[in-house]
Amino acid sequence: QVRLVDSGGGLVQAGGSLRLLCAASGRDFSDYAMGWFRQAPGKERLFVAAITWSGGDTYYADSVKGRFAISRDNAKNTMYLQMNSLKPEDTALYYCAADWKNKGGRPRTAWYEYDDWGQGTQVTVSS
């Protein structure tokens, strides 16, 4: 059974940093694209960042470019999202996701393209 567990969220002041983790089990994710999405209350789920199977290429939403960094350690079946210079508008529930259909390709940015999801980790940024 495939399981994604995301963690690392919390409450932080504006300008602070957090590091999210996504641990995958039940399947080797090293060949597949992975992504992070976020959803604020009453709003749609939005793309944040994605990474190719090797970690060689990364993609970001314009709103987080230059502040967030996605990475992965395939040996540990773990993906990360380093979030710096956090803003109150970054407040949301953050989800990691796996695209099991995307083996070796460019990551997709639409949430409905992804197959498995973590349970979400809350990030709250106070002003």
Short mmCIF file of N, CA and C in Angstrom, two decimals:
data_model
loop_
_atom_site.label_atom_id
_atom_site.label_comp_id
_atom_site.label_asym_id
_atom_site.label_seq_id
_atom_site.Cartn_x
_atom_site.Cartn_y
_atom_site.Cartn_z
N GLN A 1 0.84 -1.19 0.00
CA GLN A 1 0.00 0.00 0.00
C GLN A 1 0.88 1.24 0.00
N VAL A 2 0.63 2.12 -0.96
CA VAL A 2 1.41 3.34 -1.06
C VAL A 2 0.95 4.33 -0.01
N ARG A 3 1.90 4.96 0.64
CA ARG A 3 1.55 5.96 1.64
C ARG A 3 2.54 7.11 1.56
N LEU A 4 2.00 8.32 1.58
CA LEU A 4 2.81 9.53 1.65
C LEU A 4 2.48 10.23 2.96
N VAL A 5 3.50 10.56 3.71
CA VAL A 5 3.30 11.25 4.98
C VAL A 5 4.07 12.55 4.95
N ASP A 6 3.34 13.66 5.02
CA ASP A 6 4.04 14.94 5.04
C ASP A 6 4.04 15.51 6.45
N SER A 7 5.09 16.24 6.76
CA SER A 7 5.29 16.78 8.09
C SER A 7 6.16 18.03 8.02
N GLY A 8 6.32 18.69 9.16
CA GLY A 8 7.21 19.84 9.23
C GLY A 8 6.53 21.18 9.29
N GLY A 9 5.21 21.19 9.16
CA GLY A 9 4.51 22.46 9.23
C GLY A 9 4.51 23.03 10.64
N GLY A 10 4.00 24.24 10.76
CA GLY A 10 3.93 24.87 12.07
C GLY A 10 3.55 26.33 11.96
N LEU A 11 3.69 27.01 13.08
CA LEU A 11 3.39 28.45 13.15
C LEU A 11 4.72 29.20 13.16
N VAL A 12 4.83 30.17 12.27
CA VAL A 12 6.07 30.93 12.17
C VAL A 12 5.73 32.39 11.87
N GLN A 13 6.59 33.28 12.29
CA GLN A 13 6.38 34.70 11.98
C GLN A 13 6.79 35.00 10.56
N ALA A 14 6.23 36.04 10.01
CA ALA A 14 6.61 36.48 8.67
C ALA A 14 8.12 36.70 8.61
N GLY A 15 8.71 36.23 7.52
CA GLY A 15 10.16 36.30 7.36
C GLY A 15 10.89 35.06 7.83
N GLY A 16 10.18 34.19 8.52
CA GLY A 16 10.79 32.97 9.04
C GLY A 16 10.86 31.86 8.01
N SER A 17 11.32 30.70 8.47
CA SER A 17 11.53 29.55 7.59
C SER A 17 10.93 28.29 8.18
N LEU A 18 10.56 27.38 7.32
CA LEU A 18 10.13 26.03 7.68
C LEU A 18 10.63 25.07 6.63
N ARG A 19 10.80 23.81 7.04
CA ARG A 19 11.19 22.76 6.10
C ARG A 19 10.17 21.64 6.19
N LEU A 20 9.49 21.40 5.09
CA LEU A 20 8.52 20.32 5.03
C LEU A 20 9.19 19.05 4.51
N LEU A 21 8.70 17.91 4.99
CA LEU A 21 9.19 16.62 4.54
C LEU A 21 8.02 15.79 4.04
N CYS A 22 8.31 14.95 3.05
CA CYS A 22 7.33 13.99 2.54
C CYS A 22 8.02 12.64 2.46
N ALA A 23 7.57 11.71 3.29
CA ALA A 23 8.14 10.37 3.31
C ALA A 23 7.21 9.41 2.60
N ALA A 24 7.75 8.69 1.62
CA ALA A 24 6.96 7.74 0.85
C ALA A 24 7.27 6.32 1.28
N SER A 25 6.26 5.48 1.34
CA SER A 25 6.45 4.07 1.65
C SER A 25 5.51 3.25 0.79
N GLY A 26 5.86 1.99 0.62
CA GLY A 26 5.02 1.10 -0.15
C GLY A 26 5.32 1.09 -1.64
N ARG A 27 6.18 1.98 -2.06
CA ARG A 27 6.55 2.04 -3.47
C ARG A 27 7.84 2.85 -3.59
N ASP A 28 8.69 2.45 -4.50
CA ASP A 28 9.91 3.19 -4.78
C ASP A 28 9.56 4.38 -5.65
N PHE A 29 9.75 5.59 -5.11
CA PHE A 29 9.33 6.77 -5.87
C PHE A 29 10.46 7.38 -6.71
N SER A 30 11.60 6.70 -6.73
CA SER A 30 12.78 7.32 -7.33
C SER A 30 12.66 7.56 -8.83
N ASP A 31 11.74 6.90 -9.53
CA ASP A 31 11.61 7.09 -10.97
C ASP A 31 10.56 8.12 -11.36
N TYR A 32 9.90 8.71 -10.39
CA TYR A 32 8.69 9.48 -10.69
C TYR A 32 8.79 10.93 -10.23
N ALA A 33 8.05 11.77 -10.97
CA ALA A 33 7.96 13.17 -10.58
C ALA A 33 7.11 13.30 -9.31
N MET A 34 7.45 14.29 -8.50
CA MET A 34 6.75 14.56 -7.24
C MET A 34 6.46 16.05 -7.17
N GLY A 35 5.48 16.40 -6.34
CA GLY A 35 5.15 17.82 -6.23
C GLY A 35 4.63 18.20 -4.86
N TRP A 36 4.59 19.50 -4.64
CA TRP A 36 3.96 20.09 -3.45
C TRP A 36 2.84 21.02 -3.91
N PHE A 37 1.74 20.94 -3.20
CA PHE A 37 0.59 21.80 -3.46
C PHE A 37 0.15 22.39 -2.13
N ARG A 38 -0.67 23.44 -2.20
CA ARG A 38 -1.20 24.02 -0.97
C ARG A 38 -2.64 24.46 -1.19
N GLN A 39 -3.37 24.49 -0.08
CA GLN A 39 -4.78 24.86 -0.14
C GLN A 39 -5.14 25.66 1.09
N ALA A 40 -5.58 26.89 0.85
CA ALA A 40 -6.07 27.73 1.93
C ALA A 40 -7.57 27.49 2.10
N PRO A 41 -8.11 27.77 3.29
CA PRO A 41 -9.54 27.54 3.51
C PRO A 41 -10.41 28.25 2.49
N GLY A 42 -11.33 27.50 1.91
CA GLY A 42 -12.26 28.07 0.95
C GLY A 42 -11.69 28.33 -0.42
N LYS A 43 -10.46 27.90 -0.64
CA LYS A 43 -9.81 28.16 -1.94
C LYS A 43 -9.39 26.85 -2.59
N GLU A 44 -9.07 26.93 -3.86
CA GLU A 44 -8.69 25.73 -4.59
C GLU A 44 -7.27 25.31 -4.24
N ARG A 45 -6.96 24.06 -4.55
CA ARG A 45 -5.62 23.55 -4.32
C ARG A 45 -4.70 24.07 -5.42
N LEU A 46 -3.58 24.64 -5.02
CA LEU A 46 -2.68 25.29 -5.96
C LEU A 46 -1.31 24.63 -6.01
N PHE A 47 -0.73 24.66 -7.16
CA PHE A 47 0.62 24.16 -7.36
C PHE A 47 1.62 25.05 -6.64
N VAL A 48 2.60 24.42 -5.99
CA VAL A 48 3.67 25.16 -5.33
C VAL A 48 5.02 24.88 -6.00
N ALA A 49 5.35 23.60 -6.09
CA ALA A 49 6.65 23.22 -6.65
C ALA A 49 6.60 21.76 -7.08
N ALA A 50 7.50 21.41 -8.01
CA ALA A 50 7.60 20.03 -8.46
C ALA A 50 9.03 19.73 -8.84
N ILE A 51 9.33 18.43 -8.89
CA ILE A 51 10.71 18.01 -9.12
C ILE A 51 10.71 16.75 -9.96
N THR A 52 11.67 16.66 -10.88
CA THR A 52 11.80 15.47 -11.70
C THR A 52 12.33 14.30 -10.88
N TRP A 53 12.30 13.11 -11.47
CA TRP A 53 12.67 11.90 -10.75
C TRP A 53 14.09 11.98 -10.18
N SER A 54 14.99 12.61 -10.92
CA SER A 54 16.39 12.66 -10.50
C SER A 54 16.68 13.85 -9.58
N GLY A 55 15.75 14.78 -9.54
CA GLY A 55 16.01 16.01 -8.80
C GLY A 55 16.76 17.03 -9.63
N GLY A 56 17.02 16.71 -10.90
CA GLY A 56 17.80 17.60 -11.74
C GLY A 56 17.07 18.83 -12.21
N ASP A 57 15.75 18.75 -12.26
CA ASP A 57 14.95 19.90 -12.70
C ASP A 57 13.87 20.17 -11.68
N THR A 58 13.69 21.44 -11.38
CA THR A 58 12.66 21.85 -10.43
C THR A 58 11.81 22.95 -11.04
N TYR A 59 10.58 23.05 -10.58
CA TYR A 59 9.62 24.01 -11.11
C TYR A 59 8.87 24.64 -9.94
N TYR A 60 8.57 25.92 -10.08
CA TYR A 60 7.94 26.65 -8.98
C TYR A 60 6.81 27.54 -9.47
N ALA A 61 5.83 27.72 -8.61
CA ALA A 61 4.84 28.76 -8.84
C ALA A 61 5.53 30.11 -8.73
N ASP A 62 5.06 31.08 -9.48
CA ASP A 62 5.67 32.41 -9.44
C ASP A 62 5.66 33.00 -8.04
N SER A 63 4.63 32.67 -7.28
CA SER A 63 4.46 33.26 -5.95
C SER A 63 5.51 32.80 -4.95
N VAL A 64 6.20 31.69 -5.23
CA VAL A 64 7.19 31.18 -4.28
C VAL A 64 8.60 31.15 -4.86
N LYS A 65 8.73 31.49 -6.12
CA LYS A 65 10.03 31.43 -6.78
C LYS A 65 11.03 32.33 -6.06
N GLY A 66 12.20 31.78 -5.80
CA GLY A 66 13.23 32.54 -5.10
C GLY A 66 13.16 32.44 -3.59
N ARG A 67 12.06 31.91 -3.06
CA ARG A 67 11.91 31.77 -1.62
C ARG A 67 11.84 30.31 -1.18
N PHE A 68 11.27 29.45 -2.01
CA PHE A 68 11.11 28.04 -1.69
C PHE A 68 12.08 27.22 -2.53
N ALA A 69 12.49 26.07 -1.99
CA ALA A 69 13.35 25.15 -2.72
C ALA A 69 12.89 23.72 -2.49
N ILE A 70 12.62 23.03 -3.57
CA ILE A 70 12.20 21.62 -3.50
C ILE A 70 13.41 20.74 -3.77
N SER A 71 13.49 19.62 -3.06
CA SER A 71 14.58 18.68 -3.27
C SER A 71 14.10 17.29 -2.89
N ARG A 72 14.90 16.29 -3.21
CA ARG A 72 14.52 14.92 -2.88
C ARG A 72 15.76 14.09 -2.62
N ASP A 73 15.58 13.05 -1.82
CA ASP A 73 16.63 12.07 -1.55
C ASP A 73 16.03 10.72 -1.88
N ASN A 74 16.33 10.22 -3.07
CA ASN A 74 15.71 8.97 -3.52
C ASN A 74 16.14 7.77 -2.68
N ALA A 75 17.32 7.83 -2.13
CA ALA A 75 17.79 6.73 -1.28
C ALA A 75 16.92 6.61 -0.02
N LYS A 76 16.35 7.73 0.40
CA LYS A 76 15.51 7.74 1.60
C LYS A 76 14.03 7.80 1.27
N ASN A 77 13.69 7.80 -0.03
CA ASN A 77 12.28 7.94 -0.43
C ASN A 77 11.63 9.15 0.22
N THR A 78 12.35 10.25 0.24
CA THR A 78 11.90 11.45 0.93
C THR A 78 12.07 12.67 0.04
N MET A 79 11.09 13.56 0.12
CA MET A 79 11.12 14.83 -0.60
C MET A 79 11.02 15.96 0.42
N TYR A 80 11.57 17.11 0.06
CA TYR A 80 11.62 18.23 0.99
C TYR A 80 11.11 19.51 0.31
N LEU A 81 10.66 20.42 1.14
CA LEU A 81 10.34 21.77 0.66
C LEU A 81 10.88 22.75 1.69
N GLN A 82 11.97 23.41 1.35
CA GLN A 82 12.53 24.44 2.21
C GLN A 82 11.83 25.75 1.89
N MET A 83 11.23 26.34 2.90
CA MET A 83 10.46 27.58 2.70
C MET A 83 11.11 28.69 3.51
N ASN A 84 11.59 29.69 2.81
CA ASN A 84 12.24 30.85 3.44
C ASN A 84 11.43 32.11 3.18
N SER A 85 11.72 33.14 3.94
CA SER A 85 11.06 34.44 3.77
C SER A 85 9.55 34.28 3.68
N LEU A 86 9.02 33.53 4.61
CA LEU A 86 7.58 33.22 4.57
C LEU A 86 6.73 34.47 4.77
N LYS A 87 5.61 34.46 4.09
CA LYS A 87 4.66 35.57 4.14
C LYS A 87 3.31 35.08 4.66
N PRO A 88 2.50 35.96 5.23
CA PRO A 88 1.17 35.53 5.69
C PRO A 88 0.35 34.86 4.58
N GLU A 89 0.54 35.27 3.35
CA GLU A 89 -0.22 34.66 2.25
C GLU A 89 0.24 33.24 1.91
N ASP A 90 1.32 32.79 2.53
CA ASP A 90 1.75 31.40 2.38
C ASP A 90 0.98 30.46 3.31
N THR A 91 0.17 31.01 4.19
CA THR A 91 -0.61 30.20 5.12
C THR A 91 -1.56 29.29 4.35
N ALA A 92 -1.45 27.98 4.63
CA ALA A 92 -2.27 26.98 3.93
C ALA A 92 -1.95 25.61 4.47
N LEU A 93 -2.73 24.65 4.04
CA LEU A 93 -2.43 23.24 4.27
C LEU A 93 -1.59 22.78 3.07
N TYR A 94 -0.42 22.25 3.35
CA TYR A 94 0.51 21.85 2.31
C TYR A 94 0.47 20.33 2.14
N TYR A 95 0.40 19.90 0.88
CA TYR A 95 0.33 18.48 0.55
C TYR A 95 1.47 18.08 -0.38
N CYS A 96 2.05 16.92 -0.13
CA CYS A 96 2.94 16.36 -1.13
C CYS A 96 2.15 15.38 -1.98
N ALA A 97 2.62 15.16 -3.19
CA ALA A 97 1.89 14.33 -4.13
C ALA A 97 2.84 13.60 -5.05
N ALA A 98 2.40 12.42 -5.49
CA ALA A 98 3.20 11.60 -6.40
C ALA A 98 2.45 11.41 -7.71
N ASP A 99 3.19 11.52 -8.79
CA ASP A 99 2.63 11.33 -10.13
C ASP A 99 3.17 10.02 -10.69
N TRP A 100 2.47 8.92 -10.38
CA TRP A 100 2.94 7.60 -10.77
C TRP A 100 2.85 7.35 -12.27
N LYS A 101 2.17 8.24 -12.99
CA LYS A 101 2.10 8.09 -14.45
C LYS A 101 3.29 8.76 -15.13
N ASN A 102 4.03 9.53 -14.39
CA ASN A 102 5.07 10.37 -14.97
C ASN A 102 6.44 9.80 -14.60
N LYS A 103 6.88 8.86 -15.42
CA LYS A 103 8.17 8.23 -15.16
C LYS A 103 9.21 8.90 -16.05
N GLY A 104 10.06 9.70 -15.43
CA GLY A 104 11.14 10.33 -16.16
C GLY A 104 10.79 11.59 -16.93
N GLY A 105 9.56 12.04 -16.84
CA GLY A 105 9.13 13.20 -17.62
C GLY A 105 9.12 14.49 -16.82
N ARG A 106 8.75 15.55 -17.50
CA ARG A 106 8.65 16.85 -16.85
C ARG A 106 7.46 16.85 -15.89
N PRO A 107 7.63 17.33 -14.69
CA PRO A 107 6.52 17.33 -13.74
C PRO A 107 5.35 18.18 -14.22
N ARG A 108 4.17 17.78 -13.80
CA ARG A 108 2.96 18.52 -14.15
C ARG A 108 2.57 19.44 -13.01
N THR A 109 1.81 20.46 -13.33
CA THR A 109 1.44 21.45 -12.31
C THR A 109 -0.03 21.39 -11.93
N ALA A 110 -0.81 20.56 -12.58
CA ALA A 110 -2.24 20.45 -12.26
C ALA A 110 -2.44 19.39 -11.20
N TRP A 111 -3.17 19.73 -10.14
CA TRP A 111 -3.30 18.80 -9.02
C TRP A 111 -3.96 17.49 -9.43
N TYR A 112 -4.87 17.54 -10.39
CA TYR A 112 -5.61 16.34 -10.77
C TYR A 112 -4.76 15.34 -11.56
N GLU A 113 -3.54 15.74 -11.92
CA GLU A 113 -2.65 14.81 -12.61
C GLU A 113 -1.94 13.88 -11.62
N TYR A 114 -2.01 14.18 -10.35
CA TYR A 114 -1.28 13.42 -9.34
C TYR A 114 -2.15 12.33 -8.74
N ASP A 115 -1.50 11.23 -8.36
CA ASP A 115 -2.23 10.03 -8.00
C ASP A 115 -2.37 9.79 -6.50
N ASP A 116 -1.33 10.05 -5.78
CA ASP A 116 -1.35 9.82 -4.34
C ASP A 116 -0.95 11.09 -3.60
N TRP A 117 -1.53 11.26 -2.41
CA TRP A 117 -1.34 12.49 -1.64
C TRP A 117 -1.02 12.20 -0.19
N GLY A 118 -0.23 13.10 0.39
CA GLY A 118 -0.06 13.06 1.83
C GLY A 118 -1.31 13.60 2.50
N GLN A 119 -1.31 13.53 3.82
CA GLN A 119 -2.48 13.95 4.58
C GLN A 119 -2.52 15.46 4.77
N GLY A 120 -1.43 16.14 4.47
CA GLY A 120 -1.36 17.58 4.61
C GLY A 120 -0.70 17.99 5.91
N THR A 121 0.05 19.09 5.85
CA THR A 121 0.67 19.65 7.04
C THR A 121 0.41 21.16 7.03
N GLN A 122 -0.06 21.67 8.15
CA GLN A 122 -0.51 23.06 8.22
C GLN A 122 0.68 24.00 8.40
N VAL A 123 0.71 25.02 7.56
CA VAL A 123 1.69 26.10 7.68
C VAL A 123 0.92 27.39 7.95
N THR A 124 1.24 28.03 9.06
CA THR A 124 0.60 29.29 9.42
C THR A 124 1.67 30.35 9.63
N VAL A 125 1.55 31.44 8.89
CA VAL A 125 2.53 32.52 8.97
C VAL A 125 1.84 33.75 9.55
N SER A 126 2.31 34.20 10.68
CA SER A 126 1.71 35.37 11.33
C SER A 126 2.43 36.64 10.89
N SER A 127 1.67 37.73 10.84
CA SER A 127 2.25 39.00 10.41
C SER A 127 2.85 39.77 11.59
#
